PDB file of C-alpha atoms in Angstrom:
ATOM      1  CA  MET A1367     -20.924  34.872 -72.959  1.00  0.00           C
ATOM      2  CA  THR A1368     -21.311  38.514 -72.946  1.00  0.00           C
ATOM      3  CA  SER A1369     -23.783  40.686 -70.932  1.00  0.00           C
ATOM      4  CA  MET A1370     -26.461  40.355 -73.640  1.00  0.00           C
ATOM      5  CA  GLN A1371     -29.867  39.615 -72.459  1.00  0.00           C
ATOM      6  CA  VAL A1372     -30.561  35.794 -72.774  1.00  0.00           C
ATOM      7  CA  ALA A1373     -34.058  34.391 -73.221  1.00  0.00           C
ATOM      8  CA  LEU A1374     -34.608  31.136 -74.948  1.00  0.00           C
ATOM      9  CA  SER A1375     -37.369  29.587 -77.018  1.00  0.00           C
ATOM     10  CA  ILE A1376     -36.792  25.909 -77.174  1.00  0.00           C
ATOM     11  CA  ILE A1377     -38.332  24.236 -80.184  1.00  0.00           C
ATOM     12  CA  ILE A1378     -39.007  20.413 -80.289  1.00  0.00           C
ATOM     13  CA  PRO A1379     -40.635  18.880 -83.296  1.00  0.00           C
ATOM     14  CA  VAL A1380     -42.355  15.616 -82.392  1.00  0.00           C
ATOM     15  CA  TYR A1381     -44.154  12.931 -84.511  1.00  0.00           C
ATOM     16  CA  ASN A1382     -45.505   9.870 -82.537  1.00  0.00           C
ATOM     17  CA  GLU A1383     -43.427  10.540 -79.460  1.00  0.00           C
ATOM     18  CA  VAL A1384     -46.194  10.292 -76.769  1.00  0.00           C
ATOM     19  CA  ASP A1385     -43.875   8.450 -74.243  1.00  0.00           C
ATOM     20  CA  ASN A1386     -40.968  10.814 -74.629  1.00  0.00           C
ATOM     21  CA  VAL A1387     -42.509  14.373 -74.456  1.00  0.00           C
ATOM     22  CA  GLU A1388     -42.958  14.389 -70.715  1.00  0.00           C
ATOM     23  CA  PRO A1389     -39.579  13.047 -69.651  1.00  0.00           C
ATOM     24  CA  LEU A1390     -37.947  15.401 -71.951  1.00  0.00           C
ATOM     25  CA  TYR A1391     -39.752  18.423 -70.832  1.00  0.00           C
ATOM     26  CA  GLU A1392     -38.871  17.538 -67.114  1.00  0.00           C
ATOM     27  CA  GLU A1393     -35.248  17.194 -68.026  1.00  0.00           C
ATOM     28  CA  ILE A1394     -35.264  20.614 -69.766  1.00  0.00           C
ATOM     29  CA  VAL A1395     -36.915  22.223 -66.548  1.00  0.00           C
ATOM     30  CA  ALA A1396     -34.405  20.455 -64.332  1.00  0.00           C
ATOM     31  CA  THR A1397     -31.456  21.885 -66.316  1.00  0.00           C
ATOM     32  CA  LEU A1398     -32.836  25.407 -66.764  1.00  0.00           C
ATOM     33  CA  SER A1399     -34.155  25.766 -63.362  1.00  0.00           C
ATOM     34  CA  ALA A1400     -30.490  26.362 -62.309  1.00  0.00           C
ATOM     35  CA  THR A1401     -30.008  29.225 -64.762  1.00  0.00           C
ATOM     36  CA  ASP A1402     -31.438  32.784 -64.296  1.00  0.00           C
ATOM     37  CA  PHE A1403     -32.661  33.421 -67.979  1.00  0.00           C
ATOM     38  CA  PRO A1404     -36.442  33.129 -68.913  1.00  0.00           C
ATOM     39  CA  TYR A1405     -37.254  30.364 -71.313  1.00  0.00           C
ATOM     40  CA  GLU A1406     -40.295  28.780 -72.993  1.00  0.00           C
ATOM     41  CA  VAL A1407     -40.577  25.279 -74.328  1.00  0.00           C
ATOM     42  CA  ILE A1408     -42.488  24.887 -77.614  1.00  0.00           C
ATOM     43  CA  PHE A1409     -43.444  21.364 -78.881  1.00  0.00           C
ATOM     44  CA  VAL A1410     -44.454  21.219 -82.527  1.00  0.00           C
ATOM     45  CA  ASP A1411     -46.684  18.276 -83.150  1.00  0.00           C
ATOM     46  CA  ASP A1412     -46.213  17.198 -86.763  1.00  0.00           C
ATOM     47  CA  GLY A1413     -49.322  15.307 -87.358  1.00  0.00           C
ATOM     48  CA  SER A1414     -49.024  12.536 -84.652  1.00  0.00           C
ATOM     49  CA  LYS A1415     -51.297   9.724 -84.480  1.00  0.00           C
ATOM     50  CA  ASP A1416     -50.309   7.883 -81.305  1.00  0.00           C
ATOM     51  CA  GLY A1417     -51.765  10.052 -78.566  1.00  0.00           C
ATOM     52  CA  THR A1418     -48.979  12.545 -78.583  1.00  0.00           C
ATOM     53  CA  VAL A1419     -51.530  15.397 -79.325  1.00  0.00           C
ATOM     54  CA  GLU A1420     -53.694  14.639 -76.371  1.00  0.00           C
ATOM     55  CA  LYS A1421     -50.464  14.262 -74.132  1.00  0.00           C
ATOM     56  CA  LEU A1422     -49.177  17.652 -75.208  1.00  0.00           C
ATOM     57  CA  TYR A1423     -52.466  19.316 -74.530  1.00  0.00           C
ATOM     58  CA  SER A1424     -52.632  17.893 -71.030  1.00  0.00           C
ATOM     59  CA  LEU A1425     -49.134  19.046 -70.269  1.00  0.00           C
ATOM     60  CA  SER A1426     -49.846  22.562 -71.610  1.00  0.00           C
ATOM     61  CA  GLN A1427     -52.636  22.799 -68.993  1.00  0.00           C
ATOM     62  CA  ARG A1428     -50.264  22.119 -66.357  1.00  0.00           C
ATOM     63  CA  TYR A1429     -47.189  24.298 -67.151  1.00  0.00           C
ATOM     64  CA  SER A1430     -47.193  28.054 -67.883  1.00  0.00           C
ATOM     65  CA  ASN A1431     -44.043  27.803 -69.930  1.00  0.00           C
ATOM     66  CA  PHE A1432     -45.165  24.568 -71.996  1.00  0.00           C
ATOM     67  CA  ARG A1433     -46.603  25.568 -75.460  1.00  0.00           C
ATOM     68  CA  VAL A1434     -47.926  23.603 -78.341  1.00  0.00           C
ATOM     69  CA  VAL A1435     -48.091  24.100 -81.967  1.00  0.00           C
ATOM     70  CA  TYR A1436     -49.984  21.555 -84.003  1.00  0.00           C
ATOM     71  CA  HIS A1437     -49.964  20.534 -87.646  1.00  0.00           C
ATOM     72  CA  LYS A1438     -52.942  18.875 -89.024  1.00  0.00           C
ATOM     73  CA  ARG A1439     -50.599  16.423 -91.055  1.00  0.00           C
ATOM     74  CA  ASN A1440     -47.013  15.505 -91.315  1.00  0.00           C
ATOM     75  CA  PHE A1441     -45.031  18.278 -92.964  1.00  0.00           C
ATOM     76  CA  GLY A1442     -41.414  17.286 -91.903  1.00  0.00           C
ATOM     77  CA  GLN A1443     -38.961  18.534 -89.312  1.00  0.00           C
ATOM     78  CA  SER A1444     -37.938  21.764 -91.214  1.00  0.00           C
ATOM     79  CA  ALA A1445     -41.649  22.898 -91.438  1.00  0.00           C
ATOM     80  CA  ALA A1446     -41.992  22.086 -87.614  1.00  0.00           C
ATOM     81  CA  PHE A1447     -38.891  24.219 -86.815  1.00  0.00           C
ATOM     82  CA  LEU A1448     -40.279  27.113 -88.823  1.00  0.00           C
ATOM     83  CA  SER A1449     -43.695  26.879 -87.180  1.00  0.00           C
ATOM     84  CA  GLY A1450     -42.147  26.831 -83.730  1.00  0.00           C
ATOM     85  CA  ALA A1451     -39.920  29.831 -84.550  1.00  0.00           C
ATOM     86  CA  LYS A1452     -42.870  31.908 -85.812  1.00  0.00           C
ATOM     87  CA  ALA A1453     -44.715  31.138 -82.571  1.00  0.00           C
ATOM     88  CA  ALA A1454     -41.746  31.834 -80.370  1.00  0.00           C
ATOM     89  CA  ARG A1455     -41.545  34.833 -78.034  1.00  0.00           C
ATOM     90  CA  TYR A1456     -37.823  35.181 -77.471  1.00  0.00           C
ATOM     91  CA  ALA A1457     -34.952  36.197 -79.592  1.00  0.00           C
ATOM     92  CA  LEU A1458     -32.842  33.164 -79.275  1.00  0.00           C
ATOM     93  CA  LEU A1459     -33.885  29.675 -80.462  1.00  0.00           C
ATOM     94  CA  VAL A1460     -32.750  26.317 -79.384  1.00  0.00           C
ATOM     95  CA  THR A1461     -33.706  23.213 -81.274  1.00  0.00           C
ATOM     96  CA  LEU A1462     -33.511  19.750 -80.337  1.00  0.00           C
ATOM     97  CA  ASP A1463     -35.130  16.193 -81.214  1.00  0.00           C
ATOM     98  CA  GLY A1464     -38.176  14.964 -79.451  1.00  0.00           C
ATOM     99  CA  ASP A1465     -36.804  11.438 -78.932  1.00  0.00           C
ATOM    100  CA  GLY A1466     -34.635  12.341 -75.998  1.00  0.00           C
ATOM    101  CA  GLN A1467     -31.368  11.637 -77.859  1.00  0.00           C
ATOM    102  CA  ASN A1468     -30.163  15.197 -77.429  1.00  0.00           C
ATOM    103  CA  ASP A1469     -29.247  15.950 -73.929  1.00  0.00           C
ATOM    104  CA  PRO A1470     -30.912  19.022 -72.359  1.00  0.00           C
ATOM    105  CA  ALA A1471     -27.949  19.408 -69.986  1.00  0.00           C
ATOM    106  CA  ASP A1472     -25.998  20.691 -73.042  1.00  0.00           C
ATOM    107  CA  ILE A1473     -28.300  23.744 -73.480  1.00  0.00           C
ATOM    108  CA  PRO A1474     -26.409  26.047 -71.046  1.00  0.00           C
ATOM    109  CA  ARG A1475     -23.062  25.065 -72.700  1.00  0.00           C
ATOM    110  CA  LEU A1476     -24.445  26.121 -76.091  1.00  0.00           C
ATOM    111  CA  VAL A1477     -25.644  29.546 -74.438  1.00  0.00           C
ATOM    112  CA  GLU A1478     -21.982  29.945 -72.973  1.00  0.00           C
ATOM    113  CA  GLN A1479     -20.755  30.070 -76.685  1.00  0.00           C
ATOM    114  CA  VAL A1480     -22.851  33.027 -77.587  1.00  0.00           C
ATOM    115  CA  GLN A1481     -20.978  36.363 -77.957  1.00  0.00           C
ATOM    116  CA  ASP A1482     -23.750  38.341 -79.661  1.00  0.00           C
ATOM    117  CA  PHE A1483     -26.753  37.920 -81.954  1.00  0.00           C
ATOM    118  CA  ARG A1484     -24.352  37.108 -84.863  1.00  0.00           C
ATOM    119  CA  THR A1485     -23.355  33.712 -83.405  1.00  0.00           C
ATOM    120  CA  VAL A1486     -24.765  30.240 -84.209  1.00  0.00           C
ATOM    121  CA  VAL A1487     -23.847  27.314 -81.946  1.00  0.00           C
ATOM    122  CA  LEU A1488     -24.026  23.866 -83.612  1.00  0.00           C
ATOM    123  CA  GLY A1489     -23.950  20.638 -81.655  1.00  0.00           C
ATOM    124  CA  ASN A1490     -21.527  17.932 -82.801  1.00  0.00           C
ATOM    125  CA  ARG A1491     -22.301  14.377 -81.462  1.00  0.00           C
ATOM    126  CA  LYS A1492     -18.797  13.104 -80.637  1.00  0.00           C
ATOM    127  CA  LYS A1493     -19.955   9.643 -79.251  1.00  0.00           C
ATOM    128  CA  ARG A1494     -23.138   8.797 -81.097  1.00  0.00           C
ATOM    129  CA  ASP A1495     -25.364   6.083 -79.575  1.00  0.00           C
ATOM    130  CA  ASP A1496     -26.598   4.687 -82.879  1.00  0.00           C
ATOM    131  CA  ASN A1497     -26.103   1.582 -84.888  1.00  0.00           C
ATOM    132  CA  TYR A1498     -23.262   1.091 -87.300  1.00  0.00           C
ATOM    133  CA  LEU A1499     -25.343   1.776 -90.372  1.00  0.00           C
ATOM    134  CA  ARG A1500     -26.936   4.815 -89.207  1.00  0.00           C
ATOM    135  CA  LYS A1501     -23.592   6.288 -88.223  1.00  0.00           C
ATOM    136  CA  LEU A1502     -22.051   5.241 -91.624  1.00  0.00           C
ATOM    137  CA  SER A1503     -24.823   6.757 -93.622  1.00  0.00           C
ATOM    138  CA  SER A1504     -24.519  10.020 -91.586  1.00  0.00           C
ATOM    139  CA  ARG A1505     -20.788  10.062 -92.041  1.00  0.00           C
ATOM    140  CA  ILE A1506     -21.183   9.673 -95.908  1.00  0.00           C
ATOM    141  CA  GLY A1507     -23.762  12.397 -95.964  1.00  0.00           C
ATOM    142  CA  ASN A1508     -21.854  14.833 -93.941  1.00  0.00           C
ATOM    143  CA  SER A1509     -18.593  14.293 -96.053  1.00  0.00           C
ATOM    144  CA  VAL A1510     -20.545  14.814 -99.415  1.00  0.00           C
ATOM    145  CA  ARG A1511     -22.352  17.870 -97.901  1.00  0.00           C
ATOM    146  CA  GLN A1512     -19.194  19.500 -96.588  1.00  0.00           C
ATOM    147  CA  ARG A1513     -17.135  18.839 -99.781  1.00  0.00           C
ATOM    148  CA  LEU A1514     -19.828  20.625-101.815  1.00  0.00           C
ATOM    149  CA  LEU A1515     -20.948  23.439 -99.568  1.00  0.00           C
ATOM    150  CA  HIS A1516     -17.842  24.046 -97.195  1.00  0.00           C
ATOM    151  CA  ASP A1517     -20.112  24.717 -94.418  1.00  0.00           C
ATOM    152  CA  GLY A1518     -17.622  23.985 -91.782  1.00  0.00           C
ATOM    153  CA  CYS A1519     -20.014  21.635 -89.838  1.00  0.00           C
ATOM    154  CA  PRO A1520     -18.979  18.046 -89.084  1.00  0.00           C
ATOM    155  CA  ASP A1521     -22.495  17.044 -88.098  1.00  0.00           C
ATOM    156  CA  THR A1522     -25.318  18.827 -89.504  1.00  0.00           C
ATOM    157  CA  GLY A1523     -27.587  16.072 -88.585  1.00  0.00           C
ATOM    158  CA  CYS A1524     -27.422  17.004 -84.903  1.00  0.00           C
ATOM    159  CA  SER A1525     -30.624  18.855 -84.135  1.00  0.00           C
ATOM    160  CA  LEU A1526     -29.196  20.569 -80.906  1.00  0.00           C
ATOM    161  CA  LYS A1527     -28.477  24.043 -82.210  1.00  0.00           C
ATOM    162  CA  LEU A1528     -28.790  27.636 -80.917  1.00  0.00           C
ATOM    163  CA  PHE A1529     -29.344  30.591 -83.268  1.00  0.00           C
ATOM    164  CA  PRO A1530     -31.146  34.028 -83.453  1.00  0.00           C
ATOM    165  CA  ARG A1531     -34.980  33.872 -84.288  1.00  0.00           C
ATOM    166  CA  GLU A1532     -34.856  36.863 -86.622  1.00  0.00           C
ATOM    167  CA  ALA A1533     -31.918  35.479 -88.683  1.00  0.00           C
ATOM    168  CA  PHE A1534     -33.560  32.066 -88.894  1.00  0.00           C
ATOM    169  CA  LEU A1535     -36.747  33.505 -90.140  1.00  0.00           C
ATOM    170  CA  ALA A1536     -34.977  35.635 -92.715  1.00  0.00           C
ATOM    171  CA  LEU A1537     -33.497  32.480 -94.454  1.00  0.00           C
ATOM    172  CA  PRO A1538     -35.153  30.951 -97.531  1.00  0.00           C
ATOM    173  CA  HIS A1539     -37.348  28.031 -96.290  1.00  0.00           C
ATOM    174  CA  PHE A1540     -37.832  24.773 -98.000  1.00  0.00           C
ATOM    175  CA  ASN A1541     -38.256  21.196 -97.087  1.00  0.00           C
ATOM    176  CA  HIS A1542     -35.068  19.673 -95.423  1.00  0.00           C
ATOM    177  CA  LEU A1543     -33.754  23.209 -94.761  1.00  0.00           C
ATOM    178  CA  HIS A1544     -32.625  21.983 -91.248  1.00  0.00           C
ATOM    179  CA  ARG A1545     -29.948  19.943 -93.021  1.00  0.00           C
ATOM    180  CA  PHE A1546     -28.324  23.190 -94.481  1.00  0.00           C
ATOM    181  CA  LEU A1547     -28.644  25.579 -91.719  1.00  0.00           C
ATOM    182  CA  PRO A1548     -24.853  25.939 -91.071  1.00  0.00           C
ATOM    183  CA  ALA A1549     -24.285  26.609 -94.819  1.00  0.00           C
ATOM    184  CA  LEU A1550     -27.031  29.179 -94.997  1.00  0.00           C
ATOM    185  CA  PHE A1551     -25.926  30.913 -91.789  1.00  0.00           C
ATOM    186  CA  LYS A1552     -22.409  30.955 -92.833  1.00  0.00           C
ATOM    187  CA  ARG A1553     -23.480  32.635 -96.198  1.00  0.00           C
ATOM    188  CA  ALA A1554     -25.365  35.295 -94.225  1.00  0.00           C
ATOM    189  CA  GLY A1555     -22.069  36.120 -92.282  1.00  0.00           C
ATOM    190  CA  PHE A1556     -22.754  34.487 -89.024  1.00  0.00           C
ATOM    191  CA  LYS A1557     -20.080  33.209 -86.829  1.00  0.00           C
ATOM    192  CA  LEU A1558     -20.470  29.220 -86.474  1.00  0.00           C
ATOM    193  CA  VAL A1559     -19.246  27.599 -83.262  1.00  0.00           C
ATOM    194  CA  ASN A1560     -19.226  23.752 -83.304  1.00  0.00           C
ATOM    195  CA  LEU A1561     -19.542  22.306 -79.727  1.00  0.00           C
ATOM    196  CA  PRO A1562     -19.176  18.652 -78.678  1.00  0.00           C
ATOM    197  CA  VAL A1563     -22.465  17.449 -77.146  1.00  0.00           C
ATOM    198  CA  ASN A1564     -23.784  14.294 -75.495  1.00  0.00           C
ATOM    199  CA  HIS A1565     -25.876  11.670 -77.547  1.00  0.00           C
ATOM    200  CA  ARG A1566     -28.021   9.205 -75.947  1.00  0.00           C
ATOM    201  CA  PRO A1567     -30.025   6.087 -76.844  1.00  0.00           C
ATOM    202  CA  ARG A1568     -33.725   6.612 -77.792  1.00  0.00           C
ATOM    203  CA  ARG A1569     -35.850   5.784 -74.786  1.00  0.00           C
ATOM    204  CA  HIS A1570     -39.246   4.994 -76.454  1.00  0.00           C
ATOM    205  CA  GLY A1571     -40.522   4.506 -79.797  1.00  0.00           C
ATOM    206  CA  VAL A1572     -38.738   4.066 -83.195  1.00  0.00           C
ATOM    207  CA  SER A1573     -36.709   6.426 -85.321  1.00  0.00           C
ATOM    208  CA  LYS A1574     -38.561   8.165 -88.237  1.00  0.00           C
ATOM    209  CA  TYR A1575     -35.344   8.061 -90.402  1.00  0.00           C
ATOM    210  CA  GLY A1576     -33.814   5.181 -92.100  1.00  0.00           C
ATOM    211  CA  VAL A1577     -30.375   4.635 -93.899  1.00  0.00           C
ATOM    212  CA  MET A1578     -32.003   5.656 -97.190  1.00  0.00           C
ATOM    213  CA  ASN A1579     -33.418   8.872 -95.849  1.00  0.00           C
ATOM    214  CA  ARG A1580     -29.964   9.982 -94.701  1.00  0.00           C
ATOM    215  CA  LEU A1581     -28.140   8.953 -97.791  1.00  0.00           C
ATOM    216  CA  PHE A1582     -30.439  10.000-100.590  1.00  0.00           C
ATOM    217  CA  VAL A1583     -33.178  12.305 -99.469  1.00  0.00           C
ATOM    218  CA  GLY A1584     -32.242  15.946-100.106  1.00  0.00           C
ATOM    219  CA  ILE A1585     -29.904  15.389-103.194  1.00  0.00           C
ATOM    220  CA  HIS A1586     -31.992  17.848-105.054  1.00  0.00           C
ATOM    221  CA  ASP A1587     -31.882  20.304-102.073  1.00  0.00           C
ATOM    222  CA  LEU A1588     -28.137  19.761-101.858  1.00  0.00           C
ATOM    223  CA  ILE A1589     -27.748  20.847-105.455  1.00  0.00           C
ATOM    224  CA  GLY A1590     -30.139  23.838-105.057  1.00  0.00           C
ATOM    225  CA  VAL A1591     -28.292  25.107-101.925  1.00  0.00           C
ATOM    226  CA  ARG A1592     -24.917  24.825-103.717  1.00  0.00           C
ATOM    227  CA  TRP A1593     -26.427  26.974-106.415  1.00  0.00           C
ATOM    228  CA  LEU A1594     -27.831  29.337-103.759  1.00  0.00           C
ATOM    229  CA  LEU A1595     -24.461  29.750-102.037  1.00  0.00           C
ATOM    230  CA  LYS A1596     -22.839  31.064-105.295  1.00  0.00           C
ATOM    231  CA  ARG A1597     -25.422  33.888-105.386  1.00  0.00           C
ATOM    232  CA  PRO A1598     -24.958  37.046-103.332  1.00  0.00           C
ATOM    233  CA  CYS A1599     -26.998  37.838-100.218  1.00  0.00           C
ATOM    234  CA  ALA A1600     -29.341  40.755-100.159  1.00  0.00           C
ATOM    235  CA  PRO A1601     -27.524  43.672 -98.720  1.00  0.00           C
ATOM    236  CA  GLU A1602     -28.129  44.715 -95.151  1.00  0.00           C
ATOM    237  CA  VAL A1603     -29.443  48.350 -95.551  1.00  0.00           C
ATOM    238  CA  SER A1604     -29.051  51.069 -93.034  1.00  0.00           C
ATOM    239  CA  THR A1605     -30.059  54.963 -93.441  1.00  0.00           C
ATOM    240  CA  HIS A1606     -28.789  58.092 -92.237  1.00  0.00           C
ATOM    241  CA  GLU A1607     -31.126  60.994 -92.005  1.00  0.00           C
ATOM    242  CA  ARG A1608     -30.361  64.568 -91.086  1.00  0.00           C
TER     243      ARG A1608
END
């Protein structure tokens, strides 16, 4: 890690996670209280119907760095990440799932990998705590994606990532974008760092993704992203005035 100023906006999409949000926030605070950089935690409620909204509002009244963005209906994880990024106050974003399977203790390890604002750190779940079918579908999806996109990321399904806010907002945004962040950041010239991270069992509730989601959702997006990668990026422009 260089001497660059570190301040984190931690973005957590949630959909019907009423029993998970408070324990997850407490873990984040316990981890980051041992660091010296400022941070905020932004929960993005994606149209929950189980009391998550009320729980988030209650917590936001108790903690000054606890922020909430609300979607009136369910728009999906990519839209939630975008809404959180737009609301973020800091230049570096950390994303993770709201079900507690990503370990907040890994966040400082992600920060250690950052050399400058051209670095993207990608979590790689080495020991996944999921059932066989879920791991198989993810393995197939990752294999197909890597073969077509050559994105250099073995586990794009891991939500635990760190990247610059400005760069993320400059990407072309579409549904299921989060599946293709490594490819799009690589296209834009960013350095990608894959970091082994912890993966834990879900504490409460049920997963919002099934085997069919992981295998077949996003095929059209995969084709579209492959097309996009073959097109040049917009140039970075600088001017010199006398």
